[in-house]
Short mmCIF file of C-alpha atoms and ligand atoms in Angstrom, two decimals:
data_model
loop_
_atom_site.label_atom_id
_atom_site.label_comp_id
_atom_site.label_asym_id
_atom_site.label_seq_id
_atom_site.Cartn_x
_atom_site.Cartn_y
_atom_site.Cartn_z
CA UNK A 11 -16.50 9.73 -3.80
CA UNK A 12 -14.15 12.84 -2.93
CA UNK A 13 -12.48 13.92 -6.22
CA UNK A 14 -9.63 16.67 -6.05
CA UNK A 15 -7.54 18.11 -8.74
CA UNK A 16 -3.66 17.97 -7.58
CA UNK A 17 -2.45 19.80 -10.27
CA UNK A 18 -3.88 20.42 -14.30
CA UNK A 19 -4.47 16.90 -15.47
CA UNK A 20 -3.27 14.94 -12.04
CA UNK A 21 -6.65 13.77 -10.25
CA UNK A 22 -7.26 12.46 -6.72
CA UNK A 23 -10.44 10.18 -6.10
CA UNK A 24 -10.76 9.37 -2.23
CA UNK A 25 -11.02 5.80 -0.86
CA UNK A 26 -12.95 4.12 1.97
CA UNK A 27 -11.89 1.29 4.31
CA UNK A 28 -12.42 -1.48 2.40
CA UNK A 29 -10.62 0.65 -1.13
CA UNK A 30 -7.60 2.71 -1.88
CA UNK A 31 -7.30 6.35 -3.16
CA UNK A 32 -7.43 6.36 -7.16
CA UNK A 33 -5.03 9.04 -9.05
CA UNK A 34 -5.28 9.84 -12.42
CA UNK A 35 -2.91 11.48 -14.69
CA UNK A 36 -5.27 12.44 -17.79
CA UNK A 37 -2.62 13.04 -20.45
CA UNK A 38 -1.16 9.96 -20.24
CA UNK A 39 -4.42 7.86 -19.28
CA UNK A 40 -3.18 6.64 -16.44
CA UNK A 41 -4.87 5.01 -13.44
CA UNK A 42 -2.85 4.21 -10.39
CA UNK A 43 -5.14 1.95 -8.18
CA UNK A 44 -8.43 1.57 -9.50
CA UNK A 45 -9.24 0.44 -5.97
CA UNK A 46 -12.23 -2.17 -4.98
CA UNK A 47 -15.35 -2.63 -7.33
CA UNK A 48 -17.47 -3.13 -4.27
CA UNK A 49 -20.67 -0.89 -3.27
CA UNK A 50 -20.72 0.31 -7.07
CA UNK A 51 -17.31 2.14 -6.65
CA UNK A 52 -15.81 1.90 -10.07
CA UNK A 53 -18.83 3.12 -11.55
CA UNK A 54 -19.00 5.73 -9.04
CA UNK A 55 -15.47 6.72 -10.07
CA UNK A 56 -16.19 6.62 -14.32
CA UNK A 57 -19.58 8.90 -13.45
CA UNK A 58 -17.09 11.47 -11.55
CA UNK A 59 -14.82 11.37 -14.30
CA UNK A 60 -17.51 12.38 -17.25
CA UNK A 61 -18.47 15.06 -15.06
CA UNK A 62 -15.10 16.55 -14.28
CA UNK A 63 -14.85 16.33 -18.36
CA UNK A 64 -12.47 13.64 -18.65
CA UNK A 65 -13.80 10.97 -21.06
CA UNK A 66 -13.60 6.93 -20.26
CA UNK A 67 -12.21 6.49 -23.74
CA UNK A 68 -9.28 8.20 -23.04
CA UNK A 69 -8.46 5.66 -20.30
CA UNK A 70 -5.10 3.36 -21.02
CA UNK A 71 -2.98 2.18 -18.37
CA UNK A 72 -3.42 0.63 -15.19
CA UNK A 73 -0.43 1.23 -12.64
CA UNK A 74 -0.67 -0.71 -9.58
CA UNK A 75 1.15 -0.04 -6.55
CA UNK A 76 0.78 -3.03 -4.72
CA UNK A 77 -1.63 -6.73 -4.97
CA UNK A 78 -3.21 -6.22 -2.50
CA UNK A 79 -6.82 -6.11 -3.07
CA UNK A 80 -8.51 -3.09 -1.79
CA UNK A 81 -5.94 -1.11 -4.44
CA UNK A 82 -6.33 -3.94 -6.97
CA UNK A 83 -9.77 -5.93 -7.03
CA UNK A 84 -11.36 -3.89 -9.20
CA UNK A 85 -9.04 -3.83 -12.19
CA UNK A 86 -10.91 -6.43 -13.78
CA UNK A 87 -13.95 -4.47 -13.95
CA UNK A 88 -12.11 -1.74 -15.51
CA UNK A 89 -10.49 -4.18 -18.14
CA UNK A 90 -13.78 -5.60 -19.33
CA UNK A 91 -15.31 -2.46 -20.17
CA UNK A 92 -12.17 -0.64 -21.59
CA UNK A 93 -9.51 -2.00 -23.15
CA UNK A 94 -6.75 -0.84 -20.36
CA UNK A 95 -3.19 -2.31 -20.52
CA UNK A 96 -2.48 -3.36 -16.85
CA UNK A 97 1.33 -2.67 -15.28
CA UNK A 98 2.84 -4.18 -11.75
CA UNK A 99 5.45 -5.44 -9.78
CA UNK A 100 6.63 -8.78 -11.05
CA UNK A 101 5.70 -10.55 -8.16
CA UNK A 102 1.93 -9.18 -8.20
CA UNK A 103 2.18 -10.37 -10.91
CA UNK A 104 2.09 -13.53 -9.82
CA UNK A 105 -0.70 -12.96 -7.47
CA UNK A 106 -2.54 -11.41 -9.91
CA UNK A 107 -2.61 -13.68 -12.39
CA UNK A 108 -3.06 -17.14 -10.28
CA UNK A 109 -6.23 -18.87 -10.23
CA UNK A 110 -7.41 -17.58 -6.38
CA UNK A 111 -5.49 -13.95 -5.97
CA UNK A 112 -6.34 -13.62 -2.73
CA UNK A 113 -5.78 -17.12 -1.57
CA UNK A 114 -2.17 -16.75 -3.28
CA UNK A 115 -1.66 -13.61 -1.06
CA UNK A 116 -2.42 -15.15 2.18
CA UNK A 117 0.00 -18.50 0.92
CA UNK A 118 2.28 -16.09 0.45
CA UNK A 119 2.02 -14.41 4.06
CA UNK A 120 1.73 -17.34 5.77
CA UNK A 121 5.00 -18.87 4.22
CA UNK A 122 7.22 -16.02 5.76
CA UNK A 123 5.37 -16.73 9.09
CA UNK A 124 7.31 -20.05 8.84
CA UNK A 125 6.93 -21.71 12.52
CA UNK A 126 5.10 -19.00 14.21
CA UNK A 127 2.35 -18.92 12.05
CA UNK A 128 -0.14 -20.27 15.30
CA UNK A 129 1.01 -17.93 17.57
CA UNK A 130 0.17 -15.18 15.51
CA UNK A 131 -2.81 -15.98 13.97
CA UNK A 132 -4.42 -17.60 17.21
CA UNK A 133 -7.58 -19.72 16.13
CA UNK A 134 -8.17 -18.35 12.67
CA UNK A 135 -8.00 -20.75 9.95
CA UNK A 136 -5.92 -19.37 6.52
CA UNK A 137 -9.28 -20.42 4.98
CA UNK A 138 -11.33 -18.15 6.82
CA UNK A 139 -9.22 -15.22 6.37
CA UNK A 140 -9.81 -15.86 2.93
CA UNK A 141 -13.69 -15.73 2.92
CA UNK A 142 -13.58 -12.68 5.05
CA UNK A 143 -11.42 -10.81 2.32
CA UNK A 144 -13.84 -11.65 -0.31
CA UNK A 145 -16.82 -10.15 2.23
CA UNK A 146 -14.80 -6.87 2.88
CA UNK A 147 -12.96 -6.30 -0.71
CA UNK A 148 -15.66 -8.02 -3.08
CA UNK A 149 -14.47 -11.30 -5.36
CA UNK A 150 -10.89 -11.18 -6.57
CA UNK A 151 -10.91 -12.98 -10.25
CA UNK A 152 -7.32 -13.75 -11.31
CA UNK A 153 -6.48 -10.36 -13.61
CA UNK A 154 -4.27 -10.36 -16.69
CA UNK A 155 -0.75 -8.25 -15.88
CA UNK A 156 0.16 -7.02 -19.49
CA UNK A 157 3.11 -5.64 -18.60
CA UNK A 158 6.04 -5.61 -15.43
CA UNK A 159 7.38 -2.35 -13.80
CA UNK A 160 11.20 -2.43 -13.57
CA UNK A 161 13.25 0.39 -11.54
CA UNK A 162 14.02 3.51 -13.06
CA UNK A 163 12.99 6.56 -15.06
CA UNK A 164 10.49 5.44 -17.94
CA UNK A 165 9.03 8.43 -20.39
CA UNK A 166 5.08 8.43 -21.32
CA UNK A 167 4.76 10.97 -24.04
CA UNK A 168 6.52 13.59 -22.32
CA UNK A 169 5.85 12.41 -18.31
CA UNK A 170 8.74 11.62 -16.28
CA UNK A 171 8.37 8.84 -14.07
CA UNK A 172 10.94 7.43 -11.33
CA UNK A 173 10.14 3.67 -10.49
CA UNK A 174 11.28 2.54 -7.55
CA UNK A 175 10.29 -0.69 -5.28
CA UNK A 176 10.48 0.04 -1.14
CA UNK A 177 9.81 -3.80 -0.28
CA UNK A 178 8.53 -1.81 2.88
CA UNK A 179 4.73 -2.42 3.12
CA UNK A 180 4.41 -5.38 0.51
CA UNK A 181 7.28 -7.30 -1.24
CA UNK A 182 5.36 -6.37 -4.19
CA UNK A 183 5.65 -2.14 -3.44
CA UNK A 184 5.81 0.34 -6.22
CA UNK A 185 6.03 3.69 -5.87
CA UNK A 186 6.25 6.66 -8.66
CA UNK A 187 8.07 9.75 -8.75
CA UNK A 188 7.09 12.60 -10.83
CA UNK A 189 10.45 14.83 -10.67
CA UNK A 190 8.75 17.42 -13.28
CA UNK A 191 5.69 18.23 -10.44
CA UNK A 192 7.72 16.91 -7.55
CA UNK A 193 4.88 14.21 -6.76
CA UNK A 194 5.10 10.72 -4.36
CA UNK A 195 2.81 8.09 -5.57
CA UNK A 196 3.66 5.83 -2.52
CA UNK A 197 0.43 3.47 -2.10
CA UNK A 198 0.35 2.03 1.29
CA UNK A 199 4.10 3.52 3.11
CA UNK A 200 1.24 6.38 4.44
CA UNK A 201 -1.88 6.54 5.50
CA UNK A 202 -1.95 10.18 7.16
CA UNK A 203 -5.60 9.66 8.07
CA UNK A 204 -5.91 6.48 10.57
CA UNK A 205 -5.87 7.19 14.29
CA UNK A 206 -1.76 7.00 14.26
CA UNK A 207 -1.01 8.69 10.70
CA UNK A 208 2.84 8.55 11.93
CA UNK A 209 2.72 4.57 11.70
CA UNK A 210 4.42 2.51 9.56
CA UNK A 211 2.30 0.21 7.58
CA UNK A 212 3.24 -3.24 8.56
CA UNK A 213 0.01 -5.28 8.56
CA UNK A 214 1.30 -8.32 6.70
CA UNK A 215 4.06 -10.90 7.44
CA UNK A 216 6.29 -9.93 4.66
CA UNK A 217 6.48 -6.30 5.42
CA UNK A 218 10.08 -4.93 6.09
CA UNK A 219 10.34 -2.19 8.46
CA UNK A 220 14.36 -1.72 7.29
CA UNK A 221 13.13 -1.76 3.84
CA UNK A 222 10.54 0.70 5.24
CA UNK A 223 13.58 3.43 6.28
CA UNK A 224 15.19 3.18 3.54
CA UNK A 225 12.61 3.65 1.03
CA UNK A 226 11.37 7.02 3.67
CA UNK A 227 15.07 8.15 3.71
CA UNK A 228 15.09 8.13 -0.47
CA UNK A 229 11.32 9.85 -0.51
CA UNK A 230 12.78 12.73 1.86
CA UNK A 231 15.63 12.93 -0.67
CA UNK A 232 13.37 13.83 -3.50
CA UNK A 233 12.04 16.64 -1.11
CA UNK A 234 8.96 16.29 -2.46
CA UNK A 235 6.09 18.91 -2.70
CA UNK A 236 3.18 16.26 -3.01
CA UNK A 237 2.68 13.38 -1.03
CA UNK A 238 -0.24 11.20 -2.59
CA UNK A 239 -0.66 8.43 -0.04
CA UNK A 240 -2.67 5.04 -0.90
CA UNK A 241 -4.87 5.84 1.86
CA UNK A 242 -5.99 8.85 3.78
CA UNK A 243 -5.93 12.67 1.98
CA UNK A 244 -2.46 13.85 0.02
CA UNK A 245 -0.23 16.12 1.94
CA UNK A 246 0.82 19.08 0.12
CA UNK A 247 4.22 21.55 0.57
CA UNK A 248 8.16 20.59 0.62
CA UNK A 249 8.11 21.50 4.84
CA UNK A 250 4.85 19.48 5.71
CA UNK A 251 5.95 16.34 3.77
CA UNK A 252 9.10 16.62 5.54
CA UNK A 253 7.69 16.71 8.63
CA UNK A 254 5.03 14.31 8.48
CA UNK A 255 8.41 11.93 7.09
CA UNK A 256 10.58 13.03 10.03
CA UNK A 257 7.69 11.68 12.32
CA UNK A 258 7.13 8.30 10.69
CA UNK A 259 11.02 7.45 10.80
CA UNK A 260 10.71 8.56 14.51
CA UNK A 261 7.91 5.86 15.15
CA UNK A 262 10.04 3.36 13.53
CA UNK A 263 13.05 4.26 15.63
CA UNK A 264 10.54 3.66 18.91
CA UNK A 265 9.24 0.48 17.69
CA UNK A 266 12.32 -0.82 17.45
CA UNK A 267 14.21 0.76 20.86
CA UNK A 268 10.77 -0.43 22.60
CA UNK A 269 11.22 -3.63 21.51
CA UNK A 270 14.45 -4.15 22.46
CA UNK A 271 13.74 -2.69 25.89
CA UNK A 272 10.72 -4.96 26.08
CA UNK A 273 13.23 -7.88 25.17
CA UNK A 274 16.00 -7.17 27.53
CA UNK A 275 12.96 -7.62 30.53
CA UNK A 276 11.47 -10.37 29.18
CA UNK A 277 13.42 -12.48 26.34
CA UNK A 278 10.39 -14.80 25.55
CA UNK A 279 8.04 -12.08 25.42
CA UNK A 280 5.10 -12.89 22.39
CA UNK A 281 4.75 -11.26 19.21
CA UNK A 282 1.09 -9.74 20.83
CA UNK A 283 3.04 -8.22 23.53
CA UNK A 284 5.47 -6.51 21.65
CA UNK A 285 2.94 -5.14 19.10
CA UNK A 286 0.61 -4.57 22.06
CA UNK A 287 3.12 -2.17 23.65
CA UNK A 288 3.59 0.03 20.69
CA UNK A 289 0.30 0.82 19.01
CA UNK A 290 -3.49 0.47 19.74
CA UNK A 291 -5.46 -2.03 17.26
CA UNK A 292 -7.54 1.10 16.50
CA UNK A 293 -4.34 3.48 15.82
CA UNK A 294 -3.01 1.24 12.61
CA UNK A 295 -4.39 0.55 9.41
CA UNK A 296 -7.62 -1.55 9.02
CA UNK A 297 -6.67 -5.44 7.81
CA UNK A 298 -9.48 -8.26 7.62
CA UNK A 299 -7.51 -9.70 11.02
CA UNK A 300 -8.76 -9.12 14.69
CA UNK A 301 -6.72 -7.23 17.60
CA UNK A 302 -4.98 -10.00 18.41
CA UNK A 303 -3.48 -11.73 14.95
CA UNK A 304 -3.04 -7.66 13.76
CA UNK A 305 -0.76 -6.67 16.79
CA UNK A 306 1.07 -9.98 16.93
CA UNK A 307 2.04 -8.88 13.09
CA UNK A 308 3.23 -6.05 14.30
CA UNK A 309 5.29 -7.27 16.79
CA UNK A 310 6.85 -10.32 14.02
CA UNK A 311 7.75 -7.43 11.71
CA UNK A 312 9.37 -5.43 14.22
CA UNK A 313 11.30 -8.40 15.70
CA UNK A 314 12.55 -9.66 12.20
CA UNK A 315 13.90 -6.10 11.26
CA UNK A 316 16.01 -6.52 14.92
CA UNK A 317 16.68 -9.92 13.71
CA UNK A 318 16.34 -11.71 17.15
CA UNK A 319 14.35 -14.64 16.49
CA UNK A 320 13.40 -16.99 19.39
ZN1 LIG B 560 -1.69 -2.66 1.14
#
């Protein structure tokens, strides 16, 4: 587990494929992402933390950034051996709290697919997407959500934070802003890391690649001088932030020009061949899905964010 100290009390702990980064802010007792309890992580994670001197006890608040489970699975853990107050989106919420989490995430992503819902996930079953997920992330118990986020500047002791919700990635986004250090919290908008670090996240049906502008034109706003991604390392310095930002509005401005270009040659081309022609499988973010049913998603985010259905 890589552990790095941002600034005085403002902790990074490193994540693997199947789990998200973990930040803590110690004066506050805050955990954003606890990640996934799988291969012994969590423990991994409270063992770092005694050594670095920070003590469990002191541990209060959960912040989530998003429900999906490799940043959220192992909050229950957490919860049953300290009594942590849990905070998200309202509609992870939801997710969070039904009976099957991750078989209310996939309902969820499969009701925006609407008709095309075959042609994107080829002969996968819903079903089997769900037993995968439990393989990869480990088993995702409904979790208690004490309290909901809502946008704008909230005080803990004396921390600013800015809440804000992108809708870019997930429907279910949150993001902090720490004005006083100038820090992103942006769970998955950036993974600087995978083979394309430039590349918008969109590996779900509901992501928004407008949304996912937007919420990159309001981060570059804040000029910020840390960028503390849910995956991948944090990038540090005003310039390099802005130029790793510059770059991932520049990829979304060529997904969607390709596409159209792609469109004007061929007006019934798939949802594989649009996401085909503008990443590799192994250049975007790891999912539970295969080449094909990845890139199609691709393709069906890009598409609705040019609003030309077929
Ligand atoms: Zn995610």
């Amino acid at each position: 587990l890589k552990i790095k100290k941002i600034l005085e009390d403002i902790y990074f702990f490193g994540g693997s494929h199947h789990s998200s980064n973990t930040y803590l802010l110690e004066k506050q007792g805050i955990i954003i992402d606890p990640g996934s309890s799988l291969r012994g992580r969590i423990k991994k994670f409270l063992n770092v933390l005694n050594k670095v001197g920070v003590s469990p006890s002191r541990l209060k608040y959960i912040f989530l950034t998003h429900s999906h489970p490799d940043h959220s699975q192992g909050v229950k853990q957490f919860v049953s051996n300290y009594q942590l107050k849990v905070f998200a989106h309202p509609l992870a919420k939801i997710i969070l709290e039904s009976k099957n989490p991750f078989l209310s995430l996939v309902e969820r992503e499969i009701k925006e697919t609407g008709k095309y819902f075959k042609e994107l996930m080829g002969v996968l079953d819903y079903h089997i997407i769900v037993l995968i997920s439990s393989l990869v992330y480990g088993k995702f118990e409904p979790t208690k959500v004490d309290f909901t986020f809502e946008v704008g500047k909230i005080l803990f002791d004396d921390r600013e934070i800015e809440i804000f919700f992108p809708k870019a990635h997930s429907v279910d986004d949150v993001c902090f802003y720490l004005p006083k250090e100038g820090i992103i919290i942006s769970g998955d908008l950036f993974d600087p890391h995978r083979g394309n670090p430039y590349s918008p996240i969109l590996i779900t049906p509901t992501a928004d690649l407008n949304f996912y502008e937007k919420a990159v034109d309001k981060i570059i706003e804040f000029k910020p001088k840390y960028l503390l991604p849910g995956h991948g390392f944090p990038i540090f310095g005003e310039r390099e932030i802005y130029n790793y930002l510059s770059k991932v509005k520049e990829t979304i401005e060529r997904y969607k020009e390709k596409t159209l270009e792609i469109l004007n040659k061929n007006p019934e081309a798939s949802f594989y061949e649009i996401g085909k022609n503008l990443e590799k499988r192994k250049d975007v973010s790891a999912n539970v899905l295969n080449a094909y049913s990845t890139l199609s998603i691709l393709g069906f985010v890009v598409m609705k964010a040019l609003k030309r259905p077929r």
